[in-house]
mmCIF file of C-alpha atoms in Angstrom:
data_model
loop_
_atom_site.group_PDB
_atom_site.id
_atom_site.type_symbol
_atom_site.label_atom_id
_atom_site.label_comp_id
_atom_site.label_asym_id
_atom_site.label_seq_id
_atom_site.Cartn_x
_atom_site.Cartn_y
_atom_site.Cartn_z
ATOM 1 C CA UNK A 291 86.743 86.652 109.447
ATOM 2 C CA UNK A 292 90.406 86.280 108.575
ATOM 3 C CA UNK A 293 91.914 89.348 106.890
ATOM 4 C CA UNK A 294 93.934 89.477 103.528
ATOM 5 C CA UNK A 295 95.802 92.175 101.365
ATOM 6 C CA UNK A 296 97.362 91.861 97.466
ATOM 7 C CA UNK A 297 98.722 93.903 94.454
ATOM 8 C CA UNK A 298 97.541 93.876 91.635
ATOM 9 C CA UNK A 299 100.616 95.456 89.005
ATOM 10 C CA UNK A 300 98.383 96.824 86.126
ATOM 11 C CA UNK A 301 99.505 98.299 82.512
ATOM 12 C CA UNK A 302 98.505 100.428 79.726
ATOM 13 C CA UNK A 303 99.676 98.420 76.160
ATOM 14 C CA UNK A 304 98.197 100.175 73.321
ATOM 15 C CA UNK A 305 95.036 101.267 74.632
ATOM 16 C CA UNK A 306 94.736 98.508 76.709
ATOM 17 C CA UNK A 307 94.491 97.043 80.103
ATOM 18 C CA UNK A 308 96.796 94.460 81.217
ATOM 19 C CA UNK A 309 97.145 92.839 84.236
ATOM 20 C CA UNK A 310 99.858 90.865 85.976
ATOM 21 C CA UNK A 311 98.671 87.630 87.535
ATOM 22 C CA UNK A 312 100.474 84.286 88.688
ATOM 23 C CA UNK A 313 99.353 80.919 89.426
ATOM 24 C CA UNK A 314 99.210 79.332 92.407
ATOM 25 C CA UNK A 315 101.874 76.550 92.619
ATOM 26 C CA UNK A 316 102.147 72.770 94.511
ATOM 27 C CA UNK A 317 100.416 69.534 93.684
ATOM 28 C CA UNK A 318 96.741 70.725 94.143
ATOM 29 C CA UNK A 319 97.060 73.404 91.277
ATOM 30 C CA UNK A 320 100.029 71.660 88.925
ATOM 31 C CA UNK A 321 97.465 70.994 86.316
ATOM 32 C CA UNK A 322 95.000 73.826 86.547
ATOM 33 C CA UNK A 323 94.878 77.052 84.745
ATOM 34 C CA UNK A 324 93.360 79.240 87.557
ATOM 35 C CA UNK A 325 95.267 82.468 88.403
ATOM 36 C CA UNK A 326 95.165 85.208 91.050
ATOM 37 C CA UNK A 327 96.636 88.130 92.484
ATOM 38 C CA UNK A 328 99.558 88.116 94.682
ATOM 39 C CA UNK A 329 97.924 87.865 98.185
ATOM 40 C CA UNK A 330 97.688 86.575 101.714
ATOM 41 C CA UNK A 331 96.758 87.209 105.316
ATOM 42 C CA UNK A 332 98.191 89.146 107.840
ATOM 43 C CA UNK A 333 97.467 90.374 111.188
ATOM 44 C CA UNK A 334 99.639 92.559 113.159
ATOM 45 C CA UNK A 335 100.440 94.874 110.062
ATOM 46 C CA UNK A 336 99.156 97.586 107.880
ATOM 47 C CA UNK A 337 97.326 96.077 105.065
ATOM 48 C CA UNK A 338 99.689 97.968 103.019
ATOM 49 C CA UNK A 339 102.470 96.482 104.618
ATOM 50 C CA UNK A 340 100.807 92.911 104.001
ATOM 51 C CA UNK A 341 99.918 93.459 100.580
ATOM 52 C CA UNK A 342 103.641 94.668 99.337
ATOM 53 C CA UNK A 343 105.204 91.522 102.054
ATOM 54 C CA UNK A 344 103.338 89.351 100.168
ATOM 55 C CA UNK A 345 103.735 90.348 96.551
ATOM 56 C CA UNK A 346 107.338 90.488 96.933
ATOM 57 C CA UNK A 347 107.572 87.027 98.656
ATOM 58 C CA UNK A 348 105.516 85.375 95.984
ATOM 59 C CA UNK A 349 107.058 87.231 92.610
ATOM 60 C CA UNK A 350 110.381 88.310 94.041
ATOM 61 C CA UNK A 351 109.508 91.723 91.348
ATOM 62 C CA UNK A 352 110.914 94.577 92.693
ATOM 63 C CA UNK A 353 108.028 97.621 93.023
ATOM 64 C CA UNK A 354 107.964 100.728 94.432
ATOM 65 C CA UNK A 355 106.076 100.830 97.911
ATOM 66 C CA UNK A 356 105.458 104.683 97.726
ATOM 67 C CA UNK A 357 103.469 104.092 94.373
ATOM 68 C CA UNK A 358 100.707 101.781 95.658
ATOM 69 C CA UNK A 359 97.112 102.784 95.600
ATOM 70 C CA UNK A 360 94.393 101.956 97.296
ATOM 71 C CA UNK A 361 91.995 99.904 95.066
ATOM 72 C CA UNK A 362 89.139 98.060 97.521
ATOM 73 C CA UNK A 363 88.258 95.548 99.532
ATOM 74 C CA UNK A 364 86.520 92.582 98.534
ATOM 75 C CA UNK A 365 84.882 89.633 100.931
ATOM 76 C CA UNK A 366 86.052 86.267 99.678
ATOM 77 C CA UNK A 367 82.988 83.864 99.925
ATOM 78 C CA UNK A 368 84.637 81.108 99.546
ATOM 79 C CA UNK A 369 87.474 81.592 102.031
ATOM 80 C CA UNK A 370 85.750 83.800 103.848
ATOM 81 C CA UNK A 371 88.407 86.320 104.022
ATOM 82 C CA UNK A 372 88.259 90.223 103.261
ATOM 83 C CA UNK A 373 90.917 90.768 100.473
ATOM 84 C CA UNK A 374 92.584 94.230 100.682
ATOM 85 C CA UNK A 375 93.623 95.093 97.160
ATOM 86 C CA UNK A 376 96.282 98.049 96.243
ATOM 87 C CA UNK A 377 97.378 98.642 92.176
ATOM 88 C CA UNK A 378 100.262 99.901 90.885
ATOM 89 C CA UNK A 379 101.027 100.919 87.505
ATOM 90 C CA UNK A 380 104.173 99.746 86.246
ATOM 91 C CA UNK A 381 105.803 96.606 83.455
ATOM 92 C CA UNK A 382 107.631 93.572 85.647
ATOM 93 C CA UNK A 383 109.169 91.063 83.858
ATOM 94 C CA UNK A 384 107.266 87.643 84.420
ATOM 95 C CA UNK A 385 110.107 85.742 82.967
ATOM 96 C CA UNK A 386 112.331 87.320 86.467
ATOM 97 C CA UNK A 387 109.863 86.034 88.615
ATOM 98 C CA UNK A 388 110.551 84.055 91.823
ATOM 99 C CA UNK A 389 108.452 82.905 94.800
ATOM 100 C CA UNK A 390 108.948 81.666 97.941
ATOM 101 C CA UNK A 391 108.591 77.976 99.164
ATOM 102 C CA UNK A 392 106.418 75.731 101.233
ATOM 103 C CA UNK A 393 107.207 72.164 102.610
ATOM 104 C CA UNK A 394 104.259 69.681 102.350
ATOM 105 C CA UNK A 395 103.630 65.950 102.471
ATOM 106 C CA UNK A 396 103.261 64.798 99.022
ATOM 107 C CA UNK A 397 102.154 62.210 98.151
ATOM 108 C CA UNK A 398 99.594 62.613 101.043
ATOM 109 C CA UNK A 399 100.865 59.694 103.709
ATOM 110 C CA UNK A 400 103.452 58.787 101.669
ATOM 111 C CA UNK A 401 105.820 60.396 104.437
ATOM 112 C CA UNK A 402 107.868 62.088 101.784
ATOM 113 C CA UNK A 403 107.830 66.149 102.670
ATOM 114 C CA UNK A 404 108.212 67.627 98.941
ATOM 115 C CA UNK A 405 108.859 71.968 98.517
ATOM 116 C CA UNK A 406 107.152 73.621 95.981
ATOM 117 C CA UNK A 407 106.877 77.242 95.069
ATOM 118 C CA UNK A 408 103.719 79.075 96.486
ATOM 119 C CA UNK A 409 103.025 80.624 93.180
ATOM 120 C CA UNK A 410 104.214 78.652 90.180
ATOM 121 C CA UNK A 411 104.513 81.603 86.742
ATOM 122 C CA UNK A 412 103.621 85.154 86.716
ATOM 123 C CA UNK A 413 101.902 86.439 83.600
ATOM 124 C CA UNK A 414 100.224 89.410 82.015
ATOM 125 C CA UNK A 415 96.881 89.019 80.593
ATOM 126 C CA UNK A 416 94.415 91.570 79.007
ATOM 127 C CA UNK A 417 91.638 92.178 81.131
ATOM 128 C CA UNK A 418 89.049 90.589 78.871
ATOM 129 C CA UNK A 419 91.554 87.055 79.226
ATOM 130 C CA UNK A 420 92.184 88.204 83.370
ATOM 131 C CA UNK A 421 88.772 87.786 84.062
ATOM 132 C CA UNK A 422 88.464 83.865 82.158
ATOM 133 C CA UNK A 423 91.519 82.526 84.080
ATOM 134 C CA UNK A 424 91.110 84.377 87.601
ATOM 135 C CA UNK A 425 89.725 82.596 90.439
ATOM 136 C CA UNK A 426 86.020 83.468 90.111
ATOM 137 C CA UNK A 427 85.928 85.540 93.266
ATOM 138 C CA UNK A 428 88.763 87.891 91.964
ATOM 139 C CA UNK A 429 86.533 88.730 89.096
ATOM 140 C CA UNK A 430 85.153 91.680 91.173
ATOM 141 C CA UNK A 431 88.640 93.062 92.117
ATOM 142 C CA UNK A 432 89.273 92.924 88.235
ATOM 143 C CA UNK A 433 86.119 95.092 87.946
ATOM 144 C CA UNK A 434 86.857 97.475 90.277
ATOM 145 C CA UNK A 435 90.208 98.428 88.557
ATOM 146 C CA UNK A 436 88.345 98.866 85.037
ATOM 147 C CA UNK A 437 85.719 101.771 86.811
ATOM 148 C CA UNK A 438 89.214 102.923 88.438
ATOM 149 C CA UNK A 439 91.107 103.237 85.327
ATOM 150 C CA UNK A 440 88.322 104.167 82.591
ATOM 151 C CA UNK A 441 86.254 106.101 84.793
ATOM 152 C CA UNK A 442 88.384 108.711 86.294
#
């Protein structure tokens, strides 16, 4: 089972639970309105190390290390992955954000190697909206930070 770790930035706006999300960018996901957290695998690294590597490569959002919490773990069944998740409280800017890059063939045997950003626009949703435009198998990460946040 490959291995995976996120952040999920979260915020308090009048009573209410926000969540910063961003949406997978190149061809396959131009024209879909399907957002997740800022993950990806790892191996050789602390899954807090992964999960902070990755956010900042795909937002560019500066946030404090030291302040990340450890939220769950979740099994993807669709990737098959176990998905590390750490939360931090805090407002980022979506309009400041800025991923990395990947190099693909596009069209598909056209020849023609195209770059496009990993993760397209960041955005904060309420929770209620977070869970309709998530990929389905985030939903539960979603949950878990409710029960964190309202239950303790």
């Amino acid at each position: 089972m490959k291995i995976s770790a996120g952040v999920l930035p979260y915020k308090i706006d009048n009573n209410q639970l926000m969540v910063y999300l961003e949406r997978p960018g190149g061809p396959y996901m131009q024209n879909k309105d399907l957002w997740s957290i800022c993950k990806g695998e790892y191996q050789d690294e602390p899954a807090i190390d992964a999960a902070y590597r990755e956010f900042m490569e795909e937002s560019g959002l500066k946030i404090d290390k030291d302040k990340l919490v450890f939220l769950t773990s979740v099994k993807m069944e669709s990737t098959n992955k176990l998905v590390s998740v750490f939360i931090i409280n805090c407002d980022l800017d979506p309009t400041k954000m800025k991923s990395n890059t990947f190099k693909k063939e596009w069209p598909a045997g056209s020849g023609k190697i195209c770059e496009f950003p990993e993760m397209a626009e960041g955005k904060w949703f309420l929770i209620a909206d977070a869970k309709n435009k998530i990929f389905k198998g985030q939903i539960k990460i979603l949950e878990k930070l409710e029960e964190y946040i309202w239950n303790r």
